[in-house]
Coordinates of C-alpha atoms in Angstrom, one line a residue:
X1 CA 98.1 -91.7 -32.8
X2 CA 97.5 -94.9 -34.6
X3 CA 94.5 -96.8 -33.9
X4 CA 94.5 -99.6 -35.7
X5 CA 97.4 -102.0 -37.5
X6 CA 95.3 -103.0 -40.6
X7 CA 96.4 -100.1 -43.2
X8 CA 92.6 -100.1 -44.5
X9 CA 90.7 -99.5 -40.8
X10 CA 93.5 -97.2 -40.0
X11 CA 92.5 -94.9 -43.3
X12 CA 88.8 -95.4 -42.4
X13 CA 89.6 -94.3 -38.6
X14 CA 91.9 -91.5 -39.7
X15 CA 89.1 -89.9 -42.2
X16 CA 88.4 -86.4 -42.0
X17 CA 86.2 -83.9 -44.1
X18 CA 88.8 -81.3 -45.1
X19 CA 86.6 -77.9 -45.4
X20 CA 89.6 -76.1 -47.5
X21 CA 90.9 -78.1 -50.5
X22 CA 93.5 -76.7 -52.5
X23 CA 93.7 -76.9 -56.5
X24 CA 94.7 -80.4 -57.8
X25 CA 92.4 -82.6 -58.4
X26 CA 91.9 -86.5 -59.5
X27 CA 91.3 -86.8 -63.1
X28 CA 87.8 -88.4 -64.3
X29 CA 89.6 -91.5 -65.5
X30 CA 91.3 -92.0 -62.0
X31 CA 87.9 -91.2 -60.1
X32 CA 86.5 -94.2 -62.7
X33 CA 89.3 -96.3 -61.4
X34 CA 88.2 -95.6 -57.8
X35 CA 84.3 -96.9 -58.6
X36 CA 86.1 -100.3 -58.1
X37 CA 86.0 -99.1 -54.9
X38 CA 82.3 -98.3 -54.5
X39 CA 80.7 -100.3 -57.0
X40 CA 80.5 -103.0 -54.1
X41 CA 77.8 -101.1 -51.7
X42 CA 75.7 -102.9 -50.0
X43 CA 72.6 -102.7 -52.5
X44 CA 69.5 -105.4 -52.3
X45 CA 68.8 -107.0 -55.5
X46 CA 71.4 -105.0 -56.8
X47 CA 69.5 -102.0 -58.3
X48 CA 72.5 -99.8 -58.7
X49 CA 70.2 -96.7 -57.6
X50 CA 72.8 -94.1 -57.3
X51 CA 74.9 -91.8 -59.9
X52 CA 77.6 -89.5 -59.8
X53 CA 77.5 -86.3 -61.7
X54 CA 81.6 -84.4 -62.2
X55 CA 81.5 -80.8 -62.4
X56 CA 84.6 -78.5 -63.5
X57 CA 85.6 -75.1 -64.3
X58 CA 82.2 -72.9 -65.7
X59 CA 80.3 -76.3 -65.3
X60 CA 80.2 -75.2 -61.6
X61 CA 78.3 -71.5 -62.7
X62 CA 75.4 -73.6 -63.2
X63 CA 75.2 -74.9 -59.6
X64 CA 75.9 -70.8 -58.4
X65 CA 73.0 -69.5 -60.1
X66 CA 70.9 -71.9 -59.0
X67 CA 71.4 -71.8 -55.3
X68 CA 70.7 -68.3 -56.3
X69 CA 67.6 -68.7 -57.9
X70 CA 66.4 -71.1 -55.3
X71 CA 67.3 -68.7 -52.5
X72 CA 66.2 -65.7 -53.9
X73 CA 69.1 -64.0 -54.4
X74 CA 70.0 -61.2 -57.4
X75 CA 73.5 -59.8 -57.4
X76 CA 75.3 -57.2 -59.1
X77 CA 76.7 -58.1 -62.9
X78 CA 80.0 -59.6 -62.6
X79 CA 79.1 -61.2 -58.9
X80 CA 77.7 -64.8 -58.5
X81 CA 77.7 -67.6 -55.6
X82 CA 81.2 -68.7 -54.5
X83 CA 79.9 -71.7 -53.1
X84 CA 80.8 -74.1 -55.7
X85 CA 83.7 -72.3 -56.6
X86 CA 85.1 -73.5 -53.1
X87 CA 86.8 -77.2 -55.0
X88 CA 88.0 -77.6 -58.3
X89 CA 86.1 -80.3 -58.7
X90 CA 82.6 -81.2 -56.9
X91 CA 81.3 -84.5 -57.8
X92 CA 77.3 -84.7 -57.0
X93 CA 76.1 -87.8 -55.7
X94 CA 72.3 -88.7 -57.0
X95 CA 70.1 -91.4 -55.8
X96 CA 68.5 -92.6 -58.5
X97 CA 65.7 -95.4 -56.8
X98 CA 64.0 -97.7 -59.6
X99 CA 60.5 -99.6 -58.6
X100 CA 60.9 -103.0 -56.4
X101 CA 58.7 -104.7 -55.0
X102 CA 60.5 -105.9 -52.3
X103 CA 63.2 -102.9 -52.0
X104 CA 61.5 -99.5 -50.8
X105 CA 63.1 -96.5 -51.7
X106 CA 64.6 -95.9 -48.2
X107 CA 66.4 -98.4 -48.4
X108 CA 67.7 -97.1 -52.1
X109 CA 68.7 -93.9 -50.5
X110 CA 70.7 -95.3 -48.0
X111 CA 72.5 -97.8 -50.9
X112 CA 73.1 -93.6 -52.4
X113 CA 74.4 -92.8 -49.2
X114 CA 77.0 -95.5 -48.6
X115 CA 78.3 -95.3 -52.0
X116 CA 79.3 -91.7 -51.7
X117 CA 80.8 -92.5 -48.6
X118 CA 82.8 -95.3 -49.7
X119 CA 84.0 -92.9 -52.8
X120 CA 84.9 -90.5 -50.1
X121 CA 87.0 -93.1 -48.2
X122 CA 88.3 -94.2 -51.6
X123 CA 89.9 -90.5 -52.5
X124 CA 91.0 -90.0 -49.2
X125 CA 92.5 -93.3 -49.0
X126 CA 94.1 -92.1 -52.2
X127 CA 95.6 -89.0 -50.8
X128 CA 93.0 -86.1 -51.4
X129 CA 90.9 -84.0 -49.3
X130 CA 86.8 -84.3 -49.2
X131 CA 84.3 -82.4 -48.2
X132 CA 80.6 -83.6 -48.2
X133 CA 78.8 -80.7 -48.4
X134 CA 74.4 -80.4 -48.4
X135 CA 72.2 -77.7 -47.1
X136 CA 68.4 -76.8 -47.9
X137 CA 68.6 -76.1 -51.5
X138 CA 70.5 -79.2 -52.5
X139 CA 66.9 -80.6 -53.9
X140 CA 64.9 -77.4 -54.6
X141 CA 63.5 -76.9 -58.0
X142 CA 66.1 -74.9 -59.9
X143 CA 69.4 -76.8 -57.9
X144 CA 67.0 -79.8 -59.6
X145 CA 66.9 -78.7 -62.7
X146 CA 70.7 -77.4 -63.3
X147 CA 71.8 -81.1 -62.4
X148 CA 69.0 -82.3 -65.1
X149 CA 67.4 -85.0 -62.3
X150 CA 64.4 -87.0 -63.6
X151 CA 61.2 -86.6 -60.7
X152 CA 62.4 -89.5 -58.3
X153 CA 65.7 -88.6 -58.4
X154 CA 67.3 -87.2 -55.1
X155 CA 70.6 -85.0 -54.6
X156 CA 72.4 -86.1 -51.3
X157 CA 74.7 -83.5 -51.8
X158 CA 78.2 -83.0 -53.5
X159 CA 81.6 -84.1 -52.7
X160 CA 84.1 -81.2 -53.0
X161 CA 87.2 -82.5 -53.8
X162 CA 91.3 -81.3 -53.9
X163 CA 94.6 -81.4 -52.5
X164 CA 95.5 -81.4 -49.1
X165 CA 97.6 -79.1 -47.2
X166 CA 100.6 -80.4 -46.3
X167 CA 100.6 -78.9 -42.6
X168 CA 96.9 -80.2 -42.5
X169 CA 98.0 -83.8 -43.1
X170 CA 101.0 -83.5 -40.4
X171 CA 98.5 -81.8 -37.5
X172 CA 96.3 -85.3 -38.1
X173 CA 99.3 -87.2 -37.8
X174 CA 100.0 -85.8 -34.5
X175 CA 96.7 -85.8 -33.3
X176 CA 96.1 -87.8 -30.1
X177 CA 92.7 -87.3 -30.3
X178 CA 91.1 -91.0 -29.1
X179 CA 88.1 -92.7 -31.4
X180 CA 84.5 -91.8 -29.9
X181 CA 83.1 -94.3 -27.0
X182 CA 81.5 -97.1 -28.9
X183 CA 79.3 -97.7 -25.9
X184 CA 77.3 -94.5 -27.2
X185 CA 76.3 -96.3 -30.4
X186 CA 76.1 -99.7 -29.1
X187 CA 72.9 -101.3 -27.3
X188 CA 71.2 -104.9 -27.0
X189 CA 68.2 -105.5 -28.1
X190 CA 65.4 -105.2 -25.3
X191 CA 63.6 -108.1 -23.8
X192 CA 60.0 -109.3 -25.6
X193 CA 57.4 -107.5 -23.6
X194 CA 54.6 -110.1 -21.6
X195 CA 52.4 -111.0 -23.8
X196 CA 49.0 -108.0 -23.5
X197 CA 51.2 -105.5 -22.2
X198 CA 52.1 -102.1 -24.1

């Protein structure tokens, strides 16, 4: 069901987070051409406070063992955490606020925030399937530590990236489910209250 006639609101409507990617993946050089993408976040006084970090192949162990470590967990030799193992490629997205006087660091998270979303429309606009995946231990000392993030730096989770399934893509093309009520996420704001009253 197609919502909207502009190509770009119809890929932004259409956006879903695919929970099984296959194999292929973008290379690093196409995921640079994508930041072309991003790079236009909204962002006061244009701090830039975010990062992305690419992991591949054994780079991923490093992530396993420490959502391990951080959830106590000892396995048998040979075993490890198939979490990160579940993409080819997961791409971590780091907010990385810098001091302003005049931009808190709230509002640097949320500049983090929309830039991994825009990168997620951007690849899925592009033909592959994300997954934005958290969870408790995404900022726990050893997770920390694995991804080498200086003190004020915050993990907002990873992207996992791949393929998408071909009968995936043609169930969301015959989808007919409608877009949300936007009466739910819309509202006007209230009247000033007399003046002395709470």
């Amino acid at each position: 069901m197609q919502v909207f006639a502009d190509p770009v609101l119809e890929a932004m409507a259409r956006r879903r987070s695919v929970s099984k990617v296959g194999p292929k993946t973008p290379t690093d050089s196409e995921i640079a051409d994508l930041l072309a993408a991003v790079t236009p976040v909204a962002d006061h006084k244009a701090l830039r406070p975010w990062r992305l970090i690419l992991m591949r192949g054994e780079e991923r162990m490093a992530l396993a063992n420490a959502l391990d470590a951080a959830e106590g967990i000892t396995r048998e030799d040979g075993e490890y955490n198939t979490k990160p193992f579940r993409a080819e490629l997961l791409i971590a997205v780091v907010a990385s606020p810098k001091p302003h006087p005049a931009v808190p660091e709230w509002e640097q998270l949320a500049t983090a925030a929309g830039a991994g979303h825009l990168l997620e429309l951007a690849l899925w606009q592009s033909g592959w399937g994300v997954m934005w995946r958290t969870g408790v231990y995404a900022n726990t000392d050893p997770v920390r530590r694995a991804h080498r993030l200086a003190d004020h730096e915050h993990l907002m989770g990873w992207l996992y990236v791949g393929d998408i399934d071909e009968s995936f893509r043609q169930r969301l093309a015959q989808s007919k489910k409608p877009p949300l009520d936007p009466a739910q996420f819309i509202s006007r704001m209230p009247a000033q209250a007399p003046e002395g009253s709470e």
